mmCIF file of N, CA and C in Angstrom:
data_model
loop_
_atom_site.group_PDB
_atom_site.id
_atom_site.type_symbol
_atom_site.label_atom_id
_atom_site.label_comp_id
_atom_site.label_asym_id
_atom_site.label_seq_id
_atom_site.Cartn_x
_atom_site.Cartn_y
_atom_site.Cartn_z
ATOM 1 N N MET A 14 -6.438 2.616 -10.802
ATOM 2 C CA MET A 14 -7.137 2.680 -9.615
ATOM 3 C C MET A 14 -6.774 1.749 -8.682
ATOM 4 N N ILE A 15 -6.644 2.394 -7.647
ATOM 5 C CA ILE A 15 -6.168 1.591 -6.280
ATOM 6 C C ILE A 15 -7.130 1.778 -5.138
ATOM 7 N N PRO A 16 -7.849 0.855 -4.897
ATOM 8 C CA PRO A 16 -8.971 0.824 -3.856
ATOM 9 C C PRO A 16 -8.301 1.819 -2.668
ATOM 10 N N HIS A 17 -9.700 2.319 -1.791
ATOM 11 C CA HIS A 17 -8.825 2.749 -0.390
ATOM 12 C C HIS A 17 -9.454 1.484 0.240
ATOM 13 N N LEU A 18 -8.613 1.243 0.852
ATOM 14 C CA LEU A 18 -8.878 0.321 1.755
ATOM 15 C C LEU A 18 -8.765 0.893 3.244
ATOM 16 N N LYS A 19 -10.121 0.335 3.883
ATOM 17 C CA LYS A 19 -10.197 0.395 5.094
ATOM 18 C C LYS A 19 -9.249 0.182 6.236
ATOM 19 N N ALA A 20 -8.332 1.262 7.164
ATOM 20 C CA ALA A 20 -7.244 0.780 7.805
ATOM 21 C C ALA A 20 -7.889 -0.375 8.860
ATOM 22 N N GLY A 21 -6.890 -1.071 9.010
ATOM 23 C CA GLY A 21 -7.271 -2.065 9.771
ATOM 24 C C GLY A 21 -6.484 -1.539 11.603
ATOM 25 N N ASN A 22 -6.461 -2.772 12.428
ATOM 26 C CA ASN A 22 -5.566 -2.398 13.308
ATOM 27 C C ASN A 22 -4.285 -1.914 13.358
ATOM 28 N N PRO A 23 -3.743 -1.059 13.633
ATOM 29 C CA PRO A 23 -2.043 -0.616 13.393
ATOM 30 C C PRO A 23 -1.431 -1.625 14.275
ATOM 31 N N PRO A 24 -0.198 -2.450 13.633
ATOM 32 C CA PRO A 24 0.124 -3.324 14.561
ATOM 33 C C PRO A 24 1.175 -2.627 15.187
ATOM 34 N N ALA A 25 1.142 -3.083 16.916
ATOM 35 C CA ALA A 25 1.430 -2.829 18.090
ATOM 36 C C ALA A 25 3.032 -2.752 18.408
ATOM 37 N N ASP A 26 3.610 -3.598 17.650
ATOM 38 C CA ASP A 26 5.002 -4.062 17.711
ATOM 39 C C ASP A 26 5.897 -4.048 16.276
ATOM 40 N N LEU A 27 7.017 -4.436 16.102
ATOM 41 C CA LEU A 27 7.913 -4.780 15.026
ATOM 42 C C LEU A 27 7.429 -6.287 14.390
ATOM 43 N N GLU A 28 6.999 -7.109 15.755
ATOM 44 C CA GLU A 28 6.695 -8.427 15.620
ATOM 45 C C GLU A 28 5.559 -8.385 15.030
ATOM 46 N N ASP A 29 4.496 -7.969 15.349
ATOM 47 C CA ASP A 29 3.048 -7.987 15.039
ATOM 48 C C ASP A 29 3.233 -7.272 12.971
ATOM 49 N N LEU A 30 3.907 -6.483 12.859
ATOM 50 C CA LEU A 30 4.402 -5.770 11.973
ATOM 51 C C LEU A 30 4.742 -6.549 10.646
ATOM 52 N N LEU A 31 5.984 -7.844 11.517
ATOM 53 C CA LEU A 31 6.184 -8.501 10.343
ATOM 54 C C LEU A 31 5.640 -9.683 10.256
ATOM 55 N N GLU A 32 4.575 -10.087 11.079
ATOM 56 C CA GLU A 32 3.648 -11.054 11.099
ATOM 57 C C GLU A 32 2.627 -10.814 10.219
ATOM 58 N N THR A 33 2.101 -9.697 10.310
ATOM 59 C CA THR A 33 0.701 -9.235 8.873
ATOM 60 C C THR A 33 1.541 -8.799 7.695
ATOM 61 N N VAL A 34 2.554 -8.292 7.787
ATOM 62 C CA VAL A 34 3.488 -8.435 6.296
ATOM 63 C C VAL A 34 3.686 -9.876 5.761
ATOM 64 N N GLY A 35 4.403 -10.912 6.427
ATOM 65 C CA GLY A 35 4.775 -11.904 6.030
ATOM 66 C C GLY A 35 3.159 -12.886 5.576
ATOM 67 N N ASP A 36 2.092 -12.496 6.251
ATOM 68 C CA ASP A 36 0.707 -13.202 5.887
ATOM 69 C C ASP A 36 0.398 -12.387 4.625
ATOM 70 N N SER A 37 0.738 -11.583 4.482
ATOM 71 C CA SER A 37 0.441 -11.107 2.764
ATOM 72 C C SER A 37 1.061 -11.274 1.991
ATOM 73 N N ILE A 38 2.589 -11.505 2.079
ATOM 74 C CA ILE A 38 3.425 -11.645 1.133
ATOM 75 C C ILE A 38 3.145 -13.263 0.878
ATOM 76 N N GLU A 39 2.514 -13.990 1.803
ATOM 77 C CA GLU A 39 2.370 -15.379 1.504
ATOM 78 C C GLU A 39 1.006 -15.693 0.638
ATOM 79 N N LYS A 40 0.151 -14.834 0.758
ATOM 80 C CA LYS A 40 -1.098 -14.825 -0.119
ATOM 81 C C LYS A 40 -0.510 -14.554 -1.691
ATOM 82 N N LEU A 41 0.428 -13.720 -1.412
ATOM 83 C CA LEU A 41 1.094 -12.676 -3.021
ATOM 84 C C LEU A 41 1.379 -13.956 -3.325
ATOM 85 N N GLU A 42 2.189 -14.734 -2.801
ATOM 86 C CA GLU A 42 2.944 -16.056 -3.326
ATOM 87 C C GLU A 42 2.275 -17.227 -3.923
ATOM 88 N N LEU A 43 1.185 -17.118 -3.172
ATOM 89 C CA LEU A 43 0.072 -18.066 -3.646
ATOM 90 C C LEU A 43 -0.832 -17.653 -4.868
ATOM 91 N N PHE A 44 -0.969 -16.365 -4.980
ATOM 92 C CA PHE A 44 -1.230 -15.750 -6.596
ATOM 93 C C PHE A 44 -0.267 -15.996 -7.388
ATOM 94 N N ILE A 45 0.999 -16.008 -7.270
ATOM 95 C CA ILE A 45 1.889 -15.625 -8.284
ATOM 96 C C ILE A 45 1.824 -17.201 -8.679
ATOM 97 N N SER A 46 2.159 -18.285 -7.612
ATOM 98 C CA SER A 46 1.958 -19.346 -7.721
ATOM 99 C C SER A 46 1.230 -20.279 -9.019
ATOM 100 N N ALA A 47 0.168 -19.904 -8.591
ATOM 101 C CA ALA A 47 -1.400 -19.909 -9.623
ATOM 102 C C ALA A 47 -1.178 -19.687 -10.847
ATOM 103 N N MET A 48 -0.470 -18.345 -11.304
ATOM 104 C CA MET A 48 -0.258 -17.542 -12.303
ATOM 105 C C MET A 48 0.563 -18.481 -13.142
ATOM 106 N N SER A 49 1.453 -18.610 -12.355
ATOM 107 C CA SER A 49 2.831 -19.400 -13.064
ATOM 108 C C SER A 49 2.270 -21.237 -13.475
ATOM 109 N N ARG A 50 1.045 -21.441 -13.257
ATOM 110 C CA ARG A 50 0.688 -22.831 -13.518
ATOM 111 C C ARG A 50 -0.386 -22.516 -15.063
ATOM 112 N N MET A 51 -0.395 -21.271 -15.264
ATOM 113 C CA MET A 51 -1.085 -20.925 -16.323
ATOM 114 C C MET A 51 -0.366 -20.723 -17.667
ATOM 115 N N HIS A 52 -1.167 -21.163 -18.872
ATOM 116 C CA HIS A 52 -0.484 -20.946 -19.858
ATOM 117 C C HIS A 52 -1.493 -19.939 -20.971
ATOM 118 N N TYR A 53 -0.689 -19.637 -21.872
ATOM 119 C CA TYR A 53 -1.336 -18.417 -22.525
ATOM 120 C C TYR A 53 -2.671 -18.971 -23.688
ATOM 121 N N ASP A 54 -2.493 -20.648 -23.501
ATOM 122 C CA ASP A 54 -3.379 -20.895 -24.226
ATOM 123 C C ASP A 54 -4.733 -21.848 -23.906
ATOM 124 N N ASP A 55 -4.750 -20.963 -22.442
ATOM 125 C CA ASP A 55 -5.623 -21.919 -21.283
ATOM 126 C C ASP A 55 -6.670 -21.365 -22.055
ATOM 127 N N GLY A 56 -7.269 -19.783 -22.573
ATOM 128 C CA GLY A 56 -8.408 -20.030 -22.882
ATOM 129 C C GLY A 56 -9.047 -19.045 -21.447
ATOM 130 N N ILE A 57 -8.385 -18.596 -20.760
ATOM 131 C CA ILE A 57 -9.335 -17.902 -19.311
ATOM 132 C C ILE A 57 -9.840 -16.648 -20.129
ATOM 133 N N PRO A 58 -11.577 -16.759 -19.996
ATOM 134 C CA PRO A 58 -11.706 -14.876 -20.098
ATOM 135 C C PRO A 58 -11.388 -13.861 -19.485
ATOM 136 N N SER A 59 -11.179 -12.876 -20.392
ATOM 137 C CA SER A 59 -10.563 -11.689 -20.020
ATOM 138 C C SER A 59 -10.780 -10.984 -18.781
ATOM 139 N N GLY A 60 -11.986 -11.442 -18.228
ATOM 140 C CA GLY A 60 -12.674 -10.633 -16.848
ATOM 141 C C GLY A 60 -11.799 -11.489 -15.723
ATOM 142 N N GLU A 61 -11.705 -12.819 -16.262
ATOM 143 C CA GLU A 61 -11.402 -13.415 -15.066
ATOM 144 C C GLU A 61 -9.627 -13.447 -15.302
ATOM 145 N N PHE A 62 -9.149 -12.972 -15.686
ATOM 146 C CA PHE A 62 -7.554 -12.550 -15.939
ATOM 147 C C PHE A 62 -7.354 -10.969 -15.151
ATOM 148 N N ASN A 63 -8.520 -10.236 -15.398
ATOM 149 C CA ASN A 63 -8.274 -9.212 -15.055
ATOM 150 C C ASN A 63 -8.295 -9.218 -13.326
ATOM 151 N N ALA A 64 -9.304 -9.687 -13.266
ATOM 152 C CA ALA A 64 -9.780 -10.191 -11.718
ATOM 153 C C ALA A 64 -8.315 -10.410 -11.070
ATOM 154 N N ILE A 65 -7.714 -11.668 -11.515
ATOM 155 C CA ILE A 65 -6.514 -12.031 -10.976
ATOM 156 C C ILE A 65 -5.511 -10.657 -10.763
ATOM 157 N N MET A 66 -5.438 -10.221 -11.996
ATOM 158 C CA MET A 66 -4.473 -9.001 -12.025
ATOM 159 C C MET A 66 -4.607 -8.126 -11.193
ATOM 160 N N CYS A 67 -5.850 -7.520 -10.721
ATOM 161 C CA CYS A 67 -6.379 -6.821 -9.671
ATOM 162 C C CYS A 67 -5.998 -7.289 -8.256
ATOM 163 N N SER A 68 -6.485 -8.525 -8.421
ATOM 164 C CA SER A 68 -5.902 -9.366 -6.903
ATOM 165 C C SER A 68 -4.443 -9.231 -6.663
ATOM 166 N N LEU A 69 -3.770 -9.197 -7.705
ATOM 167 C CA LEU A 69 -2.069 -9.213 -7.187
ATOM 168 C C LEU A 69 -1.828 -7.988 -7.064
ATOM 169 N N HIS A 70 -2.156 -6.840 -7.672
ATOM 170 C CA HIS A 70 -1.701 -5.532 -7.606
ATOM 171 C C HIS A 70 -2.603 -4.886 -6.041
ATOM 172 N N LEU A 71 -3.610 -5.612 -5.839
ATOM 173 C CA LEU A 71 -4.227 -5.565 -4.392
ATOM 174 C C LEU A 71 -3.195 -5.683 -3.449
ATOM 175 N N GLN A 72 -2.834 -7.191 -3.398
ATOM 176 C CA GLN A 72 -1.886 -7.592 -2.548
ATOM 177 C C GLN A 72 -0.408 -6.978 -2.234
ATOM 178 N N VAL A 73 0.211 -6.242 -3.674
ATOM 179 C CA VAL A 73 1.113 -5.778 -3.227
ATOM 180 C C VAL A 73 1.123 -4.282 -2.490
ATOM 181 N N HIS A 74 -0.097 -3.610 -2.717
ATOM 182 C CA HIS A 74 -0.745 -2.309 -2.194
ATOM 183 C C HIS A 74 -0.810 -2.671 -0.896
ATOM 184 N N GLU A 75 -1.379 -3.663 -0.750
ATOM 185 C CA GLU A 75 -1.629 -3.966 1.057
ATOM 186 C C GLU A 75 -0.435 -4.217 1.969
ATOM 187 N N ILE A 76 0.672 -4.654 1.166
ATOM 188 C CA ILE A 76 2.296 -4.553 1.843
ATOM 189 C C ILE A 76 2.571 -3.676 1.521
ATOM 190 N N GLN A 77 2.577 -2.852 0.755
ATOM 191 C CA GLN A 77 2.967 -1.083 0.730
ATOM 192 C C GLN A 77 2.376 -0.406 1.891
ATOM 193 N N GLN A 78 1.428 -0.701 2.125
ATOM 194 C CA GLN A 78 0.525 0.323 2.922
ATOM 195 C C GLN A 78 1.150 -0.156 5.016
ATOM 196 N N GLN A 79 0.962 -1.481 4.843
ATOM 197 C CA GLN A 79 1.502 -2.118 5.942
ATOM 198 C C GLN A 79 2.544 -1.585 6.399
ATOM 199 N N LEU A 80 3.719 -1.752 5.490
ATOM 200 C CA LEU A 80 5.042 -1.280 5.897
ATOM 201 C C LEU A 80 5.051 0.496 6.119
ATOM 202 N N ALA A 81 4.584 1.113 5.303
ATOM 203 C CA ALA A 81 4.545 2.212 5.783
ATOM 204 C C ALA A 81 3.463 2.371 7.013
ATOM 205 N N ALA A 82 2.909 1.864 7.644
ATOM 206 C CA ALA A 82 2.601 1.867 8.751
ATOM 207 C C ALA A 82 2.913 1.446 9.926
ATOM 208 N N LYS A 83 4.436 1.280 9.852
ATOM 209 C CA LYS A 83 5.299 0.798 10.768
ATOM 210 C C LYS A 83 4.853 1.712 12.089
ATOM 211 N N PRO A 84 5.250 0.754 13.176
ATOM 212 C CA PRO A 84 5.020 1.337 14.541
ATOM 213 C C PRO A 84 6.110 2.104 14.853
#
């Protein structure tokens, strides 16, 4: 299930859109980087793993929404 996010201020121009999407991609990069340092035998609880996966999914969804709301 994809959460319904509250829309923020729409980007005023393409430069603003690029900055917003760039910030979201940077967050996604940090999540993926953190996951790449994990090992399957780290013993991470399933709830914590699920939260990480949901965060990754949410970041991708936010980027899609930002690109769909282009000025």
